[in-house]
PDB file of C-alpha atoms in Angstrom:
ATOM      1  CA  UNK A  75     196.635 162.493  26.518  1.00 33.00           C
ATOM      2  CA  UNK A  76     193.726 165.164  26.614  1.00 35.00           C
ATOM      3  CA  UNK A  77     195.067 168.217  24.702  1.00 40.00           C
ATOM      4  CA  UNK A  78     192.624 170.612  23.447  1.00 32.00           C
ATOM      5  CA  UNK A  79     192.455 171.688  19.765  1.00 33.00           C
ATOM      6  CA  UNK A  80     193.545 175.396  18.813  1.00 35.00           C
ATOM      7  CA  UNK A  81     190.227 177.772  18.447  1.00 32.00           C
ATOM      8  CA  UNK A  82     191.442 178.685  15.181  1.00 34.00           C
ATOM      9  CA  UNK A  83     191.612 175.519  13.946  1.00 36.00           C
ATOM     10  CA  UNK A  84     195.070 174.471  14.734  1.00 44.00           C
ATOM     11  CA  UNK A  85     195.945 171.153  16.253  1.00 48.00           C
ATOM     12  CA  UNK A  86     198.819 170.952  18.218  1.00 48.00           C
ATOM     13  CA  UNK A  87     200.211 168.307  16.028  1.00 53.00           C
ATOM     14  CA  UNK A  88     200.332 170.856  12.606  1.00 52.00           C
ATOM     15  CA  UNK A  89     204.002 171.314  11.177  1.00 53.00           C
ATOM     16  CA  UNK A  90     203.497 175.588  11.441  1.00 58.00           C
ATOM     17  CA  UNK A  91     200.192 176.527  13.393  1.00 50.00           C
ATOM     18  CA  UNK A  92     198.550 179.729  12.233  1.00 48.00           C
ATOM     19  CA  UNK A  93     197.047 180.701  15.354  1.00 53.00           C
ATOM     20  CA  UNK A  94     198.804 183.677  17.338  1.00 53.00           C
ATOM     21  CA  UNK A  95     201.843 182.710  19.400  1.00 67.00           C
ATOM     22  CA  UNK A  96     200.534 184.456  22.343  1.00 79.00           C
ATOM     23  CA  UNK A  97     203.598 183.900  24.030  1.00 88.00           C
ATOM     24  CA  UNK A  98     204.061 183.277  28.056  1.00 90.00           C
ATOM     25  CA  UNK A  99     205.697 182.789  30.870  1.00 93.00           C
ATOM     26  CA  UNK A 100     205.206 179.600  33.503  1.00 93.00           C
ATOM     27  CA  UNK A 101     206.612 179.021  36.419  1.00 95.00           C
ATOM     28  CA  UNK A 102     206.448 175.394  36.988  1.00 95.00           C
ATOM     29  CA  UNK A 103     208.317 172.252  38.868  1.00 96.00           C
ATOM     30  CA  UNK A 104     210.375 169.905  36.716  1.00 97.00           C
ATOM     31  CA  UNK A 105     213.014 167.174  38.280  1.00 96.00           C
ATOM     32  CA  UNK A 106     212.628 169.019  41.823  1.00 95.00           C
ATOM     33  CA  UNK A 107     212.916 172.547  40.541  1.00 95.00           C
ATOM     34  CA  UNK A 108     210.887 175.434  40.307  1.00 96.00           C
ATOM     35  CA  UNK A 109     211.666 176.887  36.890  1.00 96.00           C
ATOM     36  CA  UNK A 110     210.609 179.450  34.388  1.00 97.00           C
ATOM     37  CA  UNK A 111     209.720 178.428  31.016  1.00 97.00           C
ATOM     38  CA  UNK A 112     208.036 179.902  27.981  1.00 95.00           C
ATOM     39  CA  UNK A 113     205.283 178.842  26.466  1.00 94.00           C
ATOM     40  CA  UNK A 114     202.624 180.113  23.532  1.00 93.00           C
ATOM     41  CA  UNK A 115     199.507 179.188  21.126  1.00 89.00           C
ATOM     42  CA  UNK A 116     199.163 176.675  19.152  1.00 88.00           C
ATOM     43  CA  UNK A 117     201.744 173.793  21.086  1.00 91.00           C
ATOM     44  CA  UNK A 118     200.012 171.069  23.704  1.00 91.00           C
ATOM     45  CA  UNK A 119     198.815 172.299  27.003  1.00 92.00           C
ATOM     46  CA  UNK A 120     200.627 175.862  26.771  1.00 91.00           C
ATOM     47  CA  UNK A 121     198.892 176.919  29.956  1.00 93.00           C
ATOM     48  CA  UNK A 122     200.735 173.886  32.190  1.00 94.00           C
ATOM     49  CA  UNK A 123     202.365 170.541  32.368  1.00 96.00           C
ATOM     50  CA  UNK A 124     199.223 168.562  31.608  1.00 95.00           C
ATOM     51  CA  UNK A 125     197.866 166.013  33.626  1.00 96.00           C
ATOM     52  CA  UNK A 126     199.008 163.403  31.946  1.00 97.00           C
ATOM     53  CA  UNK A 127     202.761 164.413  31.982  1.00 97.00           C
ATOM     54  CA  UNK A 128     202.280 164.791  35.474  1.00 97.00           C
ATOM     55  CA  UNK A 129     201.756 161.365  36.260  1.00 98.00           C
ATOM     56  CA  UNK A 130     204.240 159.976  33.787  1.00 98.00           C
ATOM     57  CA  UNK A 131     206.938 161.831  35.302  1.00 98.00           C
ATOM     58  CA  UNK A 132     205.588 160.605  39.114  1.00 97.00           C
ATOM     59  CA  UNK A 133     206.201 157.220  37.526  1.00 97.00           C
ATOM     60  CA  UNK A 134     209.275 156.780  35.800  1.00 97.00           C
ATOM     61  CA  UNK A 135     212.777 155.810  37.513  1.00 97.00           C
ATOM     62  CA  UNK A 136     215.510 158.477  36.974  1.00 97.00           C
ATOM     63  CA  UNK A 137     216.850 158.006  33.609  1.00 98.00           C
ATOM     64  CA  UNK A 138     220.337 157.122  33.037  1.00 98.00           C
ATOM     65  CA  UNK A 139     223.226 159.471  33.510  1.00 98.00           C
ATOM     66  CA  UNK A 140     224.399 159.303  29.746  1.00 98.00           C
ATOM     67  CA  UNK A 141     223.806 157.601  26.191  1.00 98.00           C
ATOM     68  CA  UNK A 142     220.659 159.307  24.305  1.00 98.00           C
ATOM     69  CA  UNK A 143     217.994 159.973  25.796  1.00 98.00           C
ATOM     70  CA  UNK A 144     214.447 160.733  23.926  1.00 98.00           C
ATOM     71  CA  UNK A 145     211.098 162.600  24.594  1.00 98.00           C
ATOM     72  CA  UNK A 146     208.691 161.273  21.401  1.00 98.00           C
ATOM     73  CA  UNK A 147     206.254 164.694  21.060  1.00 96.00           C
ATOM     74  CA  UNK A 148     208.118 166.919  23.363  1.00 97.00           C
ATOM     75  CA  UNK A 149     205.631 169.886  23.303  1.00 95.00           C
ATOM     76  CA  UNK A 150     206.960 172.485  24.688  1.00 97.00           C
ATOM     77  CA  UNK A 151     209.441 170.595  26.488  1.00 98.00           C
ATOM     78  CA  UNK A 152     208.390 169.593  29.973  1.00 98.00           C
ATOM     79  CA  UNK A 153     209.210 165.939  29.539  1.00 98.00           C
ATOM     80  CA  UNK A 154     212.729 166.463  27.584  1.00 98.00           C
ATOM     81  CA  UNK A 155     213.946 169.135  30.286  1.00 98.00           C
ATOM     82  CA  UNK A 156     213.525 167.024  32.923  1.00 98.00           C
ATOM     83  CA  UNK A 157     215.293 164.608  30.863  1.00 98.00           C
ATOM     84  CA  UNK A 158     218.435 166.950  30.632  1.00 98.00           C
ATOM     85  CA  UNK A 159     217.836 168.466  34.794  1.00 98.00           C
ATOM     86  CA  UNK A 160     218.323 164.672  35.794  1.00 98.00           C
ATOM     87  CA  UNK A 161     221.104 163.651  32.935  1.00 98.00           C
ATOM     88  CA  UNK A 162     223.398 166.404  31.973  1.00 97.00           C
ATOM     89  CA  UNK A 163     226.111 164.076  30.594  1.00 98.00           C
ATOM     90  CA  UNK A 164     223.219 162.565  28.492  1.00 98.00           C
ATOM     91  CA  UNK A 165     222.316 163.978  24.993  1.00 98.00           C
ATOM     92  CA  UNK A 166     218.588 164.641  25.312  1.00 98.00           C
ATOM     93  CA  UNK A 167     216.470 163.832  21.833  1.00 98.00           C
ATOM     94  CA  UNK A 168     213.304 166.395  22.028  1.00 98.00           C
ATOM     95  CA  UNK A 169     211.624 165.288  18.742  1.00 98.00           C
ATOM     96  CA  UNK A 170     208.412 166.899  17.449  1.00 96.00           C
ATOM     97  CA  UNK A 171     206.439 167.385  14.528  1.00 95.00           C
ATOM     98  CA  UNK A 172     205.529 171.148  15.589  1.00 93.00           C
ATOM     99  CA  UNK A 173     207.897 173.730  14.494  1.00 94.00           C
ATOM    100  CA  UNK A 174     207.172 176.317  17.281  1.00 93.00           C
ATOM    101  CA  UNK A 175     207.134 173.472  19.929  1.00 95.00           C
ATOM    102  CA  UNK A 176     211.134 173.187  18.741  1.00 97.00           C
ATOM    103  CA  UNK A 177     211.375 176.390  18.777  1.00 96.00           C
ATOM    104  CA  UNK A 178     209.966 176.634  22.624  1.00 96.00           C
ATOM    105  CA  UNK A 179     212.286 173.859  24.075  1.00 98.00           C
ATOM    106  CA  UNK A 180     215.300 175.772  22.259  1.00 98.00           C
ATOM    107  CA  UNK A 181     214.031 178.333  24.095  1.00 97.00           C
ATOM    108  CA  UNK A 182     213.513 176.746  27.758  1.00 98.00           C
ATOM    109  CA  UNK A 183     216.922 174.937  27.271  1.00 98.00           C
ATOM    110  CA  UNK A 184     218.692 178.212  26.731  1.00 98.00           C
ATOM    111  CA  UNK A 185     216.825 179.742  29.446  1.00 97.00           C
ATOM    112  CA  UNK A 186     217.612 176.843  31.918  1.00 98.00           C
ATOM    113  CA  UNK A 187     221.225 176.355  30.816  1.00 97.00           C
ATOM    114  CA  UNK A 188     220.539 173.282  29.523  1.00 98.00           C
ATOM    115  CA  UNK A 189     223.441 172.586  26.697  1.00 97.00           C
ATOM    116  CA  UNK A 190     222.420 169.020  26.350  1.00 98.00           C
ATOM    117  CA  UNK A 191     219.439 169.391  24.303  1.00 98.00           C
ATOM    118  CA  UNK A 192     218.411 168.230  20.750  1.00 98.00           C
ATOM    119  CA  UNK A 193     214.828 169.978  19.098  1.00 98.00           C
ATOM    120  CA  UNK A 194     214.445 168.233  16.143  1.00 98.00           C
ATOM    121  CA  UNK A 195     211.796 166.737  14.091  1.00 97.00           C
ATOM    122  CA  UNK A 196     211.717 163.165  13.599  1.00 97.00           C
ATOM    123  CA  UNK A 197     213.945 163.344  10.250  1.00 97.00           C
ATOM    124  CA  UNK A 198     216.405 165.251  11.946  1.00 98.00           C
ATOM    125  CA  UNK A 199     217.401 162.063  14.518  1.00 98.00           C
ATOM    126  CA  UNK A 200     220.034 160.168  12.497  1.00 98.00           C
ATOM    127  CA  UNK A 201     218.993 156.141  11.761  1.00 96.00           C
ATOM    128  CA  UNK A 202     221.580 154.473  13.727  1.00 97.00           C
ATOM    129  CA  UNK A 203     220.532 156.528  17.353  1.00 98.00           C
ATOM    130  CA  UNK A 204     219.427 153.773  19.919  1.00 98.00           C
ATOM    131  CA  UNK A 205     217.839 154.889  22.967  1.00 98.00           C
ATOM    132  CA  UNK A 206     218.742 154.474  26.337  1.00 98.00           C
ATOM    133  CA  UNK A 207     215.370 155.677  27.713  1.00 98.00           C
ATOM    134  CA  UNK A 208     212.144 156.957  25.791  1.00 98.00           C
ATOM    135  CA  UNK A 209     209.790 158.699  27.328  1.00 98.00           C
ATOM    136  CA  UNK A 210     206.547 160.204  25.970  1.00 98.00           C
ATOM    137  CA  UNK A 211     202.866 161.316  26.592  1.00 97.00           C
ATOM    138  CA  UNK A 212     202.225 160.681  22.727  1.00 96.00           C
ATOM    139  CA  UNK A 213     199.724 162.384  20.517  1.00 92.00           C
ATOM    140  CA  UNK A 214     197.054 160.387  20.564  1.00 92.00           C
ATOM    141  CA  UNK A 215     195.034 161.961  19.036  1.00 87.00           C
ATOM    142  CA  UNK A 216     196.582 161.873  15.588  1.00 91.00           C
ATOM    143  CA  UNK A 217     194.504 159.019  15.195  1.00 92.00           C
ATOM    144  CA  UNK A 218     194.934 154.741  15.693  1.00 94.00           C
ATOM    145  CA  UNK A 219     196.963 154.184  12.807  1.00 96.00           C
ATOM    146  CA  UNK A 220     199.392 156.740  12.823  1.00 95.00           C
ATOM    147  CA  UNK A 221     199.566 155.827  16.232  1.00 96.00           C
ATOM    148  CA  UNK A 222     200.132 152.658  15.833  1.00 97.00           C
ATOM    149  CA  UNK A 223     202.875 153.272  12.956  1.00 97.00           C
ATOM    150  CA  UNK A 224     204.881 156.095  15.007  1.00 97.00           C
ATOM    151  CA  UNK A 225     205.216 153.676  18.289  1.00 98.00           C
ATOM    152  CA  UNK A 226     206.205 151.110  15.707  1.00 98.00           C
ATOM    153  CA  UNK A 227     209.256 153.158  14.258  1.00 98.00           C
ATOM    154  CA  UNK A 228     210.400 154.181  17.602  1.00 98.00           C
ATOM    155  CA  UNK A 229     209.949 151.436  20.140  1.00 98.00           C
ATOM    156  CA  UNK A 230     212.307 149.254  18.462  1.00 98.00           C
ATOM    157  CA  UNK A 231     215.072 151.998  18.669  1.00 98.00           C
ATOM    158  CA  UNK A 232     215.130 151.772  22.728  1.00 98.00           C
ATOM    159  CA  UNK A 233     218.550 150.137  23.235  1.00 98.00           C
ATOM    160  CA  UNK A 234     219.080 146.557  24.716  1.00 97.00           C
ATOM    161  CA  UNK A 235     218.681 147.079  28.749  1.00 97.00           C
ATOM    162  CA  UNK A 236     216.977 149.951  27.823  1.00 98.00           C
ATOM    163  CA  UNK A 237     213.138 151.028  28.666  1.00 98.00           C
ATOM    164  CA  UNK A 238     210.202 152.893  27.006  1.00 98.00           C
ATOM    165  CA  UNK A 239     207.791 154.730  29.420  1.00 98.00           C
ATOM    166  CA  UNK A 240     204.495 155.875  27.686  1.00 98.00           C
ATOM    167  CA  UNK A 241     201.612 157.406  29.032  1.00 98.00           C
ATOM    168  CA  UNK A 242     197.774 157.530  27.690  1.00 97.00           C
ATOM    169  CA  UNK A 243     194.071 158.258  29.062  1.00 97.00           C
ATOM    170  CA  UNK A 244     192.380 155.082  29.649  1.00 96.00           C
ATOM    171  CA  UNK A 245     189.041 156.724  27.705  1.00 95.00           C
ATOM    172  CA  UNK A 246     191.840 157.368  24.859  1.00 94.00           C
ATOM    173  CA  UNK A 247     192.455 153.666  24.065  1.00 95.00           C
ATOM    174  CA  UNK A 248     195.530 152.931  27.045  1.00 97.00           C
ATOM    175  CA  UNK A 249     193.890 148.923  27.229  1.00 97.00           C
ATOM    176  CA  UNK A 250     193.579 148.098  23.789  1.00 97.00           C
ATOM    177  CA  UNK A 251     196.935 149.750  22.486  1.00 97.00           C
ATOM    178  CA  UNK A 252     199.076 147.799  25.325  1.00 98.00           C
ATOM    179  CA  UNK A 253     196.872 144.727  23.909  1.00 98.00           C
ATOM    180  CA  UNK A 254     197.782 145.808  20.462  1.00 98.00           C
ATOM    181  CA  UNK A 255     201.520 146.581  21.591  1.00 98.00           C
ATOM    182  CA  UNK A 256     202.092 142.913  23.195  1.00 98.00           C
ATOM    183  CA  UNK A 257     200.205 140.911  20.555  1.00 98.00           C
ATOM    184  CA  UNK A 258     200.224 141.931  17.763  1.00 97.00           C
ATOM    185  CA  UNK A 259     203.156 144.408  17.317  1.00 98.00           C
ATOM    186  CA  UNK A 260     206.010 142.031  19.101  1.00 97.00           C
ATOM    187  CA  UNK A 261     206.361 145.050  21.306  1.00 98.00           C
ATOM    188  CA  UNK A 262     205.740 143.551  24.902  1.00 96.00           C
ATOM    189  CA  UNK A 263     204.593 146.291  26.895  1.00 98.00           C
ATOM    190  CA  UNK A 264     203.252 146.264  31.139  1.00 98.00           C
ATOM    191  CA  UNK A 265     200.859 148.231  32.236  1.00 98.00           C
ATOM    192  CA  UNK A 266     203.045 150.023  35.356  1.00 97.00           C
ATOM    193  CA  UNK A 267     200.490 152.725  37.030  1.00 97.00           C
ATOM    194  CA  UNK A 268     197.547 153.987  36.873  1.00 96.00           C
ATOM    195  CA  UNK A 269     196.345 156.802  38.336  1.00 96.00           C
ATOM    196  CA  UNK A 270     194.250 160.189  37.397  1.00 94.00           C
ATOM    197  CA  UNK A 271     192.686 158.070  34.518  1.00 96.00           C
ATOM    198  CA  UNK A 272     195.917 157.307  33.090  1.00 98.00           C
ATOM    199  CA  UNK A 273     197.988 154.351  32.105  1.00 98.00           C
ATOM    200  CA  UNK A 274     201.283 154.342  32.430  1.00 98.00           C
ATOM    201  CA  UNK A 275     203.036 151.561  30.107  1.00 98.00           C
ATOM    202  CA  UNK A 276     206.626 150.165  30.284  1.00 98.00           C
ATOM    203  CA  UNK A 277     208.549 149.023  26.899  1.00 98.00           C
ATOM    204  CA  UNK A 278     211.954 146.886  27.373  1.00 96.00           C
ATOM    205  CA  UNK A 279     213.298 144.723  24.954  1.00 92.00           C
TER     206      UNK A 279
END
């Protein structure tokens, strides 16, 4: 994951950024559509689906039709509203720390019809949720151990028969965290792409 940190200090991983919302418009391609979507300041990559999303969503298998479905650090919401394109019948978990990233894929999910969407942060995902499918480019960048702690809380919620799909930079510790994932965590995890300096790693329990 390469985001970029706000000028004005921001990261895209603060509760309420300061910065300007600087609101716009993008047209972009999700689940075989061209759509229109609003983004603004202070979220991850507000100026396009960042490379890294890209090839995670390249990668993964079509998610199922139904059961819950969850994008871990939706952003503005590229990841969960391809999620809810692809699975309509499927509740779609967009769960993010930044309050104007929820506020964006409320937003896009209005814009694009999308009734199947849940913006939430991570308190606001009941206990007893089990994933069918998880999918996220995660925010690396918060650092090893709360890295390490937030794939731990999660992971273990993917549903039997059910997969995790991750994606992180190789120069942003992809190697060592699968090593970490399978070894040390009990969270066997395979290395299933890699491509645009990317890893692209595959959870099932």
């Amino acid at each position: 994951m390469s985001g970029t940190d706000d000028p004005q200090g921001d990261h895209y991983f603060t509760a309420r950024p300061a910065s300007a919302e600087q609101r716009r418009t993008l047209h972009v391609r999700l689940a075989g559509r061209d759509v229109e979507v609003e983004t603004a300041g202070g979220v991850f990559s507000p100026d396009h689906v960042d490379l890294g999303t890209q090839v995670l969503l390249r990668t993964v298998p079509p998610p199922p039709a139904g059961g819950d479905l969850l994008d871990l650090g939706c952003g503005w919401g590229p990841v969960a509203l391809t999620l809810a394109l692809h699975s309509p019948d499927a509740r779609v978990w967009a769960v993010d720390v930044n309050e104007r990233a929820l506020d964006l894929v409320r937003r896009n999910a209005a814009r694009l019809g999308l009734r199947n969407v849940v913006a939430t942060t991570p308190d606001g995902v009941p206990d007893d949720v089990r994933f069918a499918t998880l999918w996220s480019n995660p925010p690396v960048r918060i650092g090893k151990p709360a890295l390490r702690a937030l794939l731990e809380h999660w992971l273990p919620r993917v549903a039997p028969g059910g997969e995790a799909w991750l994606v992180v930079g190789r120069n942003l510790g992809a190697d060592p965290l699968q090593r970490w994932l399978t070894d040390e965590a009990g969270l066997p995890t395979t290395r299933e792409a890699s491509a645009k300096g990317f890893r692209v790693l595959r959870f099932a329990p």
